[in-house]
Every structure is written in structure tokens, then in C-alpha cells.
PDB file of C-alpha atoms in Angstrom:
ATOM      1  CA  UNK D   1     -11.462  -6.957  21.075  1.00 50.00           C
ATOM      2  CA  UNK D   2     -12.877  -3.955  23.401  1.00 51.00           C
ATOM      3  CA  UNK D   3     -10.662  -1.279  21.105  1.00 53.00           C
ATOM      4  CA  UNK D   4     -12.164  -3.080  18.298  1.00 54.00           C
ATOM      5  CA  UNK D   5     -15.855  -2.710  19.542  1.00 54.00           C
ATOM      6  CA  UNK D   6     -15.134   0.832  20.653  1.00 54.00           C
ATOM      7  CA  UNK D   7     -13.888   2.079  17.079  1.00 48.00           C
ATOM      8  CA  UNK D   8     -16.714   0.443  15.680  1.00 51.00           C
ATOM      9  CA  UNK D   9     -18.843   2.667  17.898  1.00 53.00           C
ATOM     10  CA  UNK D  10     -17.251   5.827  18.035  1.00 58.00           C
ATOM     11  CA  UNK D  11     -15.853   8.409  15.497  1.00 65.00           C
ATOM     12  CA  UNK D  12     -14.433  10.646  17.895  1.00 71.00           C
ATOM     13  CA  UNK D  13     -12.368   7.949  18.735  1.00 75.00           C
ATOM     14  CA  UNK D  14     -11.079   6.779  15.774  1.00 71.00           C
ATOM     15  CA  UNK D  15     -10.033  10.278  14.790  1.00 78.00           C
ATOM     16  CA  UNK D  16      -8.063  10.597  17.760  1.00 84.00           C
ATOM     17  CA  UNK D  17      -6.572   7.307  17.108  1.00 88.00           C
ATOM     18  CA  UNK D  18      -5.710   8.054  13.970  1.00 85.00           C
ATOM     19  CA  UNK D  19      -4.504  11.332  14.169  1.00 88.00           C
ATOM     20  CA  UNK D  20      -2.127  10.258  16.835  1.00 93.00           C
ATOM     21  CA  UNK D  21      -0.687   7.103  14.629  1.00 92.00           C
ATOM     22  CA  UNK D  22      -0.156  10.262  11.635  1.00 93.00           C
ATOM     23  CA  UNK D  23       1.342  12.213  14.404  1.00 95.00           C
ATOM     24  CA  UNK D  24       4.162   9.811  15.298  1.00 96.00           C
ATOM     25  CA  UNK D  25       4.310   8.218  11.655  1.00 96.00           C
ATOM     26  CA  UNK D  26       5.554  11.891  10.613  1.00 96.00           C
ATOM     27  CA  UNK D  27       8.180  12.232  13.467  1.00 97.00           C
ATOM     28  CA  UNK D  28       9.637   8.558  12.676  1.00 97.00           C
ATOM     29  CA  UNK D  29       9.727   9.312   8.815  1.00 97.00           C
ATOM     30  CA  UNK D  30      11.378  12.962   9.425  1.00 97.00           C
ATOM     31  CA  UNK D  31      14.137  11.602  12.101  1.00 98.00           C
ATOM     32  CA  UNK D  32      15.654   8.613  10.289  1.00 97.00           C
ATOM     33  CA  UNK D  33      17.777   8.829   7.746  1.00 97.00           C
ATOM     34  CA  UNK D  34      16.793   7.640   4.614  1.00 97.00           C
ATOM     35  CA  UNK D  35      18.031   5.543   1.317  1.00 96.00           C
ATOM     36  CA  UNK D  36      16.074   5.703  -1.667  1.00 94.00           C
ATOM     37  CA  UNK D  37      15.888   3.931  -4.856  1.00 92.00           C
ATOM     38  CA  UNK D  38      13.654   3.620  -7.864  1.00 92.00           C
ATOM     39  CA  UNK D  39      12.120   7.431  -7.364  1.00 93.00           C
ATOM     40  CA  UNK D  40      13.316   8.132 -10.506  1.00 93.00           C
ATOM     41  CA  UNK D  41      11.754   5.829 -12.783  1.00 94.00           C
ATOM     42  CA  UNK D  42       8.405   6.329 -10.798  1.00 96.00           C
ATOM     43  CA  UNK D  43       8.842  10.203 -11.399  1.00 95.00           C
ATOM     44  CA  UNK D  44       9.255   9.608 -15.239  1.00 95.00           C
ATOM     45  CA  UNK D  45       6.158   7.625 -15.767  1.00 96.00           C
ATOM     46  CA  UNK D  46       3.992   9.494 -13.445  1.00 96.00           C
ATOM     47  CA  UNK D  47       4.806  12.283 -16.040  1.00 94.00           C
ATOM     48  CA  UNK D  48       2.482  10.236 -18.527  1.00 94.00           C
ATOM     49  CA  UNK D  49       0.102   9.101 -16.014  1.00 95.00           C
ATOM     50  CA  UNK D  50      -1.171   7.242 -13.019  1.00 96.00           C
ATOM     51  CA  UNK D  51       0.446   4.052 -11.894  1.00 97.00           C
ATOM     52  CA  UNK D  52      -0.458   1.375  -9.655  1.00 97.00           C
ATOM     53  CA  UNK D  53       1.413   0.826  -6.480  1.00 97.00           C
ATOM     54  CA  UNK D  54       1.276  -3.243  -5.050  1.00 97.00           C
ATOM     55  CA  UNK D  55       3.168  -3.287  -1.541  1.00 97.00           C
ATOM     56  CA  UNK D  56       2.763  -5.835   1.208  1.00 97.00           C
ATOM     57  CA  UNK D  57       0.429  -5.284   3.954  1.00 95.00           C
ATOM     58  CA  UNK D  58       3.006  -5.608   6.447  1.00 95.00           C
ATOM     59  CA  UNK D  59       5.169  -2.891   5.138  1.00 96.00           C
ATOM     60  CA  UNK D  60       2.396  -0.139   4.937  1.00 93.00           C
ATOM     61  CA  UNK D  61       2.921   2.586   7.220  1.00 93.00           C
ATOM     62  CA  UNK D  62       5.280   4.575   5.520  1.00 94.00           C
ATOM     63  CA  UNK D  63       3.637   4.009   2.348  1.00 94.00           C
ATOM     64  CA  UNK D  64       1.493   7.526   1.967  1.00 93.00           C
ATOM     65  CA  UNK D  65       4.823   9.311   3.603  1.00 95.00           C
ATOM     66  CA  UNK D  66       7.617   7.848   0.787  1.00 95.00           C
ATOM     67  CA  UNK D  67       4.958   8.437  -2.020  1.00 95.00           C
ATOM     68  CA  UNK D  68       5.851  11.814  -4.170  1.00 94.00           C
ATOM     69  CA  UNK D  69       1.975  13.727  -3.502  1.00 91.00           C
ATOM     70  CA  UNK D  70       3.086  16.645  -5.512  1.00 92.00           C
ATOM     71  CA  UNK D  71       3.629  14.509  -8.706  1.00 92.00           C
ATOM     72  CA  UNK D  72       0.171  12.236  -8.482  1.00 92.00           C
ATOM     73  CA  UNK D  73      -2.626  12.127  -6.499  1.00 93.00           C
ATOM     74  CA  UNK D  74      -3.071   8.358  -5.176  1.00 93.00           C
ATOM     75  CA  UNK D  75      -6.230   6.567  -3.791  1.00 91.00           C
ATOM     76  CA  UNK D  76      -6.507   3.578  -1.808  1.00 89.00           C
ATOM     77  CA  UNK D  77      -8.711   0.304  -0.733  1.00 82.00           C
ATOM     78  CA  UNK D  78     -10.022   0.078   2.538  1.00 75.00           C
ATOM     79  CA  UNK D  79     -12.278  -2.205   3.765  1.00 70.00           C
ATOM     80  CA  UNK D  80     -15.013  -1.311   6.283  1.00 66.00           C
ATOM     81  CA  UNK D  81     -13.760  -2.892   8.920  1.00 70.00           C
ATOM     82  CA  UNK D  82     -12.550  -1.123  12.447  1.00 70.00           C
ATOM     83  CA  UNK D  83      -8.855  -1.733  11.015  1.00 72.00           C
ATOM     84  CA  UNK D  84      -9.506  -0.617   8.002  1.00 71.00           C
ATOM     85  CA  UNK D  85     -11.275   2.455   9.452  1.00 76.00           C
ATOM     86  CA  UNK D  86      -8.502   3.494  11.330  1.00 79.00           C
ATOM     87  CA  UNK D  87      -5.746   2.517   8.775  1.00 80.00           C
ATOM     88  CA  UNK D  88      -7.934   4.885   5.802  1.00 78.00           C
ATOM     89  CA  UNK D  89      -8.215   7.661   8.941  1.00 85.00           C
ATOM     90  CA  UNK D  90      -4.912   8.101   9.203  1.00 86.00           C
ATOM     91  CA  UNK D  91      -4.461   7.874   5.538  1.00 85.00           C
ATOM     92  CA  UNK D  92      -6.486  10.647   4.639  1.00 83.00           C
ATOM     93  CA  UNK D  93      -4.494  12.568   7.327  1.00 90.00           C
ATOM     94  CA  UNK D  94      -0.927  11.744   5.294  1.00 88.00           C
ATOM     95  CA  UNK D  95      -2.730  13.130   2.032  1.00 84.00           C
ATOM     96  CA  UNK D  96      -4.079   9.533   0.776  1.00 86.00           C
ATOM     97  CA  UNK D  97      -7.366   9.463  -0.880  1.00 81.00           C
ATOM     98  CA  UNK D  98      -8.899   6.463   0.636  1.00 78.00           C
ATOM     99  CA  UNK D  99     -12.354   4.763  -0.896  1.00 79.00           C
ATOM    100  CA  UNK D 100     -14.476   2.243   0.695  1.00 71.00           C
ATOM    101  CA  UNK D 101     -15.525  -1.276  -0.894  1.00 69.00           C
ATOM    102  CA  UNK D 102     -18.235  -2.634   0.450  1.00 61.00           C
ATOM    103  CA  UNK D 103     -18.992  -5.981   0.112  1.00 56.00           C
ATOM    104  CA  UNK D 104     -22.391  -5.794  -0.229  1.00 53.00           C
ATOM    105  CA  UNK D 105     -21.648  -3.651  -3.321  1.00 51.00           C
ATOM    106  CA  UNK D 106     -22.184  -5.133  -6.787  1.00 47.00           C
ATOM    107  CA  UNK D 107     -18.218  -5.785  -8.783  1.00 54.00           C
ATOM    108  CA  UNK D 108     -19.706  -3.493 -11.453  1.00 60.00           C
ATOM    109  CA  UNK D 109     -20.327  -1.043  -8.671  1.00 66.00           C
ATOM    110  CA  UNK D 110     -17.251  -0.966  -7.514  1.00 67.00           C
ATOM    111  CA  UNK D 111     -15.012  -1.283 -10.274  1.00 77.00           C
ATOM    112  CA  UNK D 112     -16.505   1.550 -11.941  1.00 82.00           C
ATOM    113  CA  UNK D 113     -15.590   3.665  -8.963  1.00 82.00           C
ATOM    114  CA  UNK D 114     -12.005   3.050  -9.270  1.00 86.00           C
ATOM    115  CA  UNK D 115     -11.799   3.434 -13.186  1.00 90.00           C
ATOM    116  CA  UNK D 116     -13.341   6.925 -12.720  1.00 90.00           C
ATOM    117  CA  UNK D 117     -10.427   8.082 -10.109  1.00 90.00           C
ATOM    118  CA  UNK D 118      -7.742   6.491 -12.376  1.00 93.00           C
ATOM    119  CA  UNK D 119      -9.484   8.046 -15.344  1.00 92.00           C
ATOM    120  CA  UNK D 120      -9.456  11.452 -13.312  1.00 92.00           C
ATOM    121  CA  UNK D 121      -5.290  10.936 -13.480  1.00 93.00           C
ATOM    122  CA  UNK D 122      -4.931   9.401  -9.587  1.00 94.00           C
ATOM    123  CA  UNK D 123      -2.928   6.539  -8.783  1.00 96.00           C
ATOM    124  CA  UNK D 124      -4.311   3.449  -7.330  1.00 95.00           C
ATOM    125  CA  UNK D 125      -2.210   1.808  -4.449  1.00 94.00           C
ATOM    126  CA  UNK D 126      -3.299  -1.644  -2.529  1.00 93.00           C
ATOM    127  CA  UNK D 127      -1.790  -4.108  -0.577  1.00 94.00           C
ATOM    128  CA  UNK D 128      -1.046  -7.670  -2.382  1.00 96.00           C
ATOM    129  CA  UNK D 129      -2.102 -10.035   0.509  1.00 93.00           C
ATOM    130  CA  UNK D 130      -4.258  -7.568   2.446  1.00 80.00           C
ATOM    131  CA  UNK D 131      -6.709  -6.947   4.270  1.00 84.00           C
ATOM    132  CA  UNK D 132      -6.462 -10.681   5.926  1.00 85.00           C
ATOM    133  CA  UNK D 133      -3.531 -12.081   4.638  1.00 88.00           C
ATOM    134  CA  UNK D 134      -2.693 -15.049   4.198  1.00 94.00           C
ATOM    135  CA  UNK D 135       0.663 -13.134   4.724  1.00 96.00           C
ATOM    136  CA  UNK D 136       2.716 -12.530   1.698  1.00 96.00           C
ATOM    137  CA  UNK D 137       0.501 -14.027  -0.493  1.00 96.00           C
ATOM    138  CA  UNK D 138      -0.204 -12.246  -3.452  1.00 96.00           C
ATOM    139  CA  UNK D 139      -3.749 -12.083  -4.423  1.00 95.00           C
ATOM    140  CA  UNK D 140      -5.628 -11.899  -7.892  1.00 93.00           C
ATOM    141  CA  UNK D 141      -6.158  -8.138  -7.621  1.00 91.00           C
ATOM    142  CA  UNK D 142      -3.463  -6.141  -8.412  1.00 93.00           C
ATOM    143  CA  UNK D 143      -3.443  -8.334 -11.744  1.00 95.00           C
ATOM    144  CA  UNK D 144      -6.881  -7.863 -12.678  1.00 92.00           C
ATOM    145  CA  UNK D 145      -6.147  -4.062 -12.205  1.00 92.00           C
ATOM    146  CA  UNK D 146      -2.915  -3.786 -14.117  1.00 94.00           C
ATOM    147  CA  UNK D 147      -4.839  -6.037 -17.259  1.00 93.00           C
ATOM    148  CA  UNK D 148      -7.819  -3.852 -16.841  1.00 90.00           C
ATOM    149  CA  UNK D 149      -6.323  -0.264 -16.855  1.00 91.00           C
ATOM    150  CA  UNK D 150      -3.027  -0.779 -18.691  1.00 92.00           C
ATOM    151  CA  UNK D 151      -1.391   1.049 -16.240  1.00 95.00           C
ATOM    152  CA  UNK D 152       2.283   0.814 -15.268  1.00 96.00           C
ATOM    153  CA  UNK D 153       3.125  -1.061 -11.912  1.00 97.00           C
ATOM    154  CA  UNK D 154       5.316  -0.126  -9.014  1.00 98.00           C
ATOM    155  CA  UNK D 155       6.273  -2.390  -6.093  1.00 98.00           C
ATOM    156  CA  UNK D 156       6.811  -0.603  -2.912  1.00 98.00           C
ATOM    157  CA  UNK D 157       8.564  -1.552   0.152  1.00 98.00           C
ATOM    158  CA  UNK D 158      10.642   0.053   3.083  1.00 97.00           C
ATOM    159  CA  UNK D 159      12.485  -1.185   6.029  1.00 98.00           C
ATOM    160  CA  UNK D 160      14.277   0.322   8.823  1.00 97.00           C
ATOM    161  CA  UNK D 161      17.487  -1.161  11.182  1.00 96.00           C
ATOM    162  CA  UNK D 162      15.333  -0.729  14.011  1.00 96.00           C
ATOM    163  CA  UNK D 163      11.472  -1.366  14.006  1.00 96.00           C
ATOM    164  CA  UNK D 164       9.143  -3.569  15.805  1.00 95.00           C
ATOM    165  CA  UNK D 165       6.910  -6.292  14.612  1.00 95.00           C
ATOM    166  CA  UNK D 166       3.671  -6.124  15.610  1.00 94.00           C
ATOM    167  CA  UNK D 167       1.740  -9.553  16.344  1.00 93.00           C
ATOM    168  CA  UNK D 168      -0.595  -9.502  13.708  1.00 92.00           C
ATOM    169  CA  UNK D 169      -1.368 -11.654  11.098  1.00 93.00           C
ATOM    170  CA  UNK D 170       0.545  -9.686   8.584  1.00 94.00           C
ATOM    171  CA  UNK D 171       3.480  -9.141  11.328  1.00 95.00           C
ATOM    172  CA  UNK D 172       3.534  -5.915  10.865  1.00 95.00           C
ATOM    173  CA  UNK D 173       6.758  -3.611  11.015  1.00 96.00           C
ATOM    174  CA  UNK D 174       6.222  -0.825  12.772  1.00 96.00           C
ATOM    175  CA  UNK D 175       8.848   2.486  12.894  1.00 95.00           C
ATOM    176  CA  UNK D 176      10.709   3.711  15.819  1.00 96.00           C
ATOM    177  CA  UNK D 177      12.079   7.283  15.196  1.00 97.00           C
ATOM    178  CA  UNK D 178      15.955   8.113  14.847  1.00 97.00           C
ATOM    179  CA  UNK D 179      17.152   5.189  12.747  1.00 97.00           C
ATOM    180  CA  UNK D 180      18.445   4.528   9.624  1.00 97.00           C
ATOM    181  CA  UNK D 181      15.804   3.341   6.238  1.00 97.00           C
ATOM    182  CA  UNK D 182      15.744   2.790   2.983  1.00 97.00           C
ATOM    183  CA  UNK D 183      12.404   2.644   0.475  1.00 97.00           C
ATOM    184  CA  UNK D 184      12.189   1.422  -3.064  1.00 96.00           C
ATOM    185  CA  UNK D 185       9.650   2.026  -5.975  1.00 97.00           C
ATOM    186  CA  UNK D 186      10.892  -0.782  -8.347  1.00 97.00           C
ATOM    187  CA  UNK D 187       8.630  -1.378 -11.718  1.00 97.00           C
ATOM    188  CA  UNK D 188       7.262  -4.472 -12.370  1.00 97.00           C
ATOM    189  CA  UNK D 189       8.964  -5.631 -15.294  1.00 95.00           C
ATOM    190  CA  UNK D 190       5.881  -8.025 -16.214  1.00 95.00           C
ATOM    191  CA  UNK D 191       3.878  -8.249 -19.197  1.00 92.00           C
ATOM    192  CA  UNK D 192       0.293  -8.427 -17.975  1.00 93.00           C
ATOM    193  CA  UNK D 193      -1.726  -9.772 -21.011  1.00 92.00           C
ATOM    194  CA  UNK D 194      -5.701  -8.683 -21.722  1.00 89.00           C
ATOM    195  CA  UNK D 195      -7.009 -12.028 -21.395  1.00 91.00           C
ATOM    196  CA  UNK D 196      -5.648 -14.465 -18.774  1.00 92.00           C
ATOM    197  CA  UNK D 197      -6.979 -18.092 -17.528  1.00 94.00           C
ATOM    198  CA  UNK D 198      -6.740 -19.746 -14.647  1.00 94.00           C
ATOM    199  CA  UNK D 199      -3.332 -20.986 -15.012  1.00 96.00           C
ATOM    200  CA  UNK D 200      -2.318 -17.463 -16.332  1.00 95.00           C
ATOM    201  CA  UNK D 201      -3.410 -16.128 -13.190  1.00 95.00           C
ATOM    202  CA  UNK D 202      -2.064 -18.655 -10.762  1.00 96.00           C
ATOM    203  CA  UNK D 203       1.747 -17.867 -11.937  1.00 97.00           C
ATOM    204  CA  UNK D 204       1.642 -13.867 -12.345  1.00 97.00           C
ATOM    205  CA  UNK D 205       0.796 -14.141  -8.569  1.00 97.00           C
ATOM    206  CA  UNK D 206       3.482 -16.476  -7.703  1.00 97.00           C
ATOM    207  CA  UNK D 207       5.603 -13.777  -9.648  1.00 98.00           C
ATOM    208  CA  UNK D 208       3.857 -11.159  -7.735  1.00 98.00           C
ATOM    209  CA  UNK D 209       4.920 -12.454  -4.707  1.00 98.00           C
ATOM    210  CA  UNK D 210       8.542 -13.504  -5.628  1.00 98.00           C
ATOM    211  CA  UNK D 211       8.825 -10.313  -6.925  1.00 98.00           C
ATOM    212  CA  UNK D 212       7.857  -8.065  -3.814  1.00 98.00           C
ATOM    213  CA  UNK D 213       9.736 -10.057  -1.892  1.00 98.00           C
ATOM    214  CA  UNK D 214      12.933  -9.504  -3.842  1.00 97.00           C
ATOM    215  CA  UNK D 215      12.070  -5.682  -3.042  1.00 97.00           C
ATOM    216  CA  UNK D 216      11.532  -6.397   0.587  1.00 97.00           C
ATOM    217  CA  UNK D 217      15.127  -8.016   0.457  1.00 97.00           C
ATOM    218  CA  UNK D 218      16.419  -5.193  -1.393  1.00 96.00           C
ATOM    219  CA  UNK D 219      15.335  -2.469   1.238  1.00 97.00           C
ATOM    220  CA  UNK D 220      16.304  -4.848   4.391  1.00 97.00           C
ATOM    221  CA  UNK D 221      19.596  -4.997   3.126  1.00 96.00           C
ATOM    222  CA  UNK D 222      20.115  -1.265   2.444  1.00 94.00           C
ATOM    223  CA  UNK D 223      18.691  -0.308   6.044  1.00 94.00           C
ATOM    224  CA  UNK D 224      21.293  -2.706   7.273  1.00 86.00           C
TER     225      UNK D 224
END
């Protein structure tokens, strides 16, 4: 609660903060050694265009570090919150282009701030279940994104044989350098129609979340 209060308070301390998390996020991603699937499907379609990237909140650290930069720019969601302060800081520091929703901002507002930055050719990546969980539950978002922009989407996940889990809400994993990983960019295989109901809307995210778990699976088993 006092961290919280101070990075509400204090830039200089959030930079710190975050520039220290980048720090040791780089030295854990260079030292382990790393599996890797799905890269090349991701590389084909970024060829025609931005994609949208749906991982789990608790598997986003070494998101910015496994994505391919010099193929796509890629944006992100962050709310204004301390957390989500911190988490876009460091971010922007592993070449992510994070934006801010505010929620006293109008939908209108704020959806036509992310159509322009997929318009301008950047990918869009957010968290399913984020940013308060409940925990690997997938949210309406990443659909309404997918039916409104057309564009293709990627699930993302990575693991590592030895982490730790942070006690958060979203229990966290959390890298420890000189292991063993693997990462996957699998593409949803999901036909997303234009109009959806209620119904509609209540299985695609039950799919969602079957789905990225399956991925999650896929890259536990590979890091062993």
C-alpha cells in the first residue's frame, strides 16, 4: 500500500522502478535458453499487416521481449492506475508503445484512438483477463477488437522451468535468469463474425479462454 501511494506521487520513482524491472527483464530473457514456436506464421501475416496479440495477464513480462519489433510496431492498454503506470513504464523502455484509457473518457473517445494506431500499421496487444482479473477469465475485449478491425489474432504465452509466482491476483510468473523457456505465438483459428449477441459473445470467450490456456499448456510443457 505505501509503494502504491508513493508511485502515485512520484515520477522519479516510478522511472527508477521501472527501469530497474527492464533492466533485469533483459538479463533473464538473454540468459535462458529459449524454445520457440509459432514465429513463423506471426512473421507471414505481419507481412500484410498488424495483428492483435491476446495473452494472459499473468504471463506478461516477457511479452514486449519475445515480440519481433523490427517486423511491427505494437501498442498496448494500460490503465491509469500505479500498476499500470509502472507496468506501461517499463514497457515503453522494452520498445512497447503504451496508451492510456481513461475511464472518464467517452468509448467513442477511446476507440477512435486505437483504430488510428492500427490504421497507422501498429499492432495492438492486451491482456484477456487484465487489469483485475478475475484470473484467466477472458473478457469481451479482445473480441470486440478482432470483429471491429478484422485483424488476425495471435495468442501469446511463455513459461520457464524455473520462475516464481508472485501473490497477486493474476499469480503472476515472474523470470529468474539462467533457465530454460519456451514462447509461442499460436493464431487463433476462430471465425469472429461482424455482428454478435449476447450468447455469441458469451462462448467466443469461453473459447478465448480454453484456447489460451491450451497455449499456456503448450509452453509449460516445452520449458519442462
Amino acid at each position: 500500500m505505501k509503494l502504491r501511494k508513493r508511485l502515485e506521487n512520484s515520477d522519479a520513482l516510478a522511472a527508477v522502478l521501472s527501469w530497474g524491472l527492464a533492466g533485469y527483464l533483459r538479463i533473464c530473457f538473454a540468459t535462458t535458453r529459449w524454445k520457440n514456436f509459432g514465429i513463423g506464421g506471426l512473421e507471414e501475416d505481419l507481412k500484410n499487416g498488424p495483428v492483435i496479440v491476446v495473452l494472459w495477464h499473468g504471463r506478461l513480462l516477457f511479452g514486449p521481449l519475445a515480440w519481433p519489433i523490427e517486423l511491427s510496431p505494437i501498442f498496448t492498454l494500460r490503465d491509469p492506475s500505479p500498476a499500470g503506470r509502472l507496468s506501461s513504464d517499463t514497457q515503453t523502455r522494452l520498445g512497447m508503445q503504451p496508451i492510456t484509457m481513461h475511464a472518464n473518457a467517452s468509448n467513442f473517445t477511446a476507440s477512435k484512438k486505437i483504430l488510428q494506431h492500427i490504421r497507422k500499421g501498429n499492432s495492438l496487444a492486451m491482456t484477456a483477463d487484465g487489469p483485475m482479473g478475475p484470473n484467466r477469465d477472458a473478457k469481451q475485449a479482445p473480441i470486440e477488437w478482432a470483429r471491429a478491425t478484422g485483424c488476425p489474432v495471435y495468442l501469446f504465452a511463455w513459461s520457464a522451468r524455473r520462475n516464481k509466482r508472485l501473490g497477486t491476483w493474476d499469480k503472476m510468473m515472474m523470470p529468474v535468469p539462467f533457465t530454460r523457456g519456451a514462447y509461442a505465438f499460436r493464431k487463433w483459428e476462430t471465425d469472429v463474425p461482424r455482428k454478435i449477441d449476447a450468447a455469441g459473445y458469451t462462448a467466443l470467450r469461453r473459447k478465448l479462454s480454453d484456447d489460451l490456456d491450451r497455449v499456456v499448456a503448450e509452453a509449460d510443457a516445452l520449458a519442462g
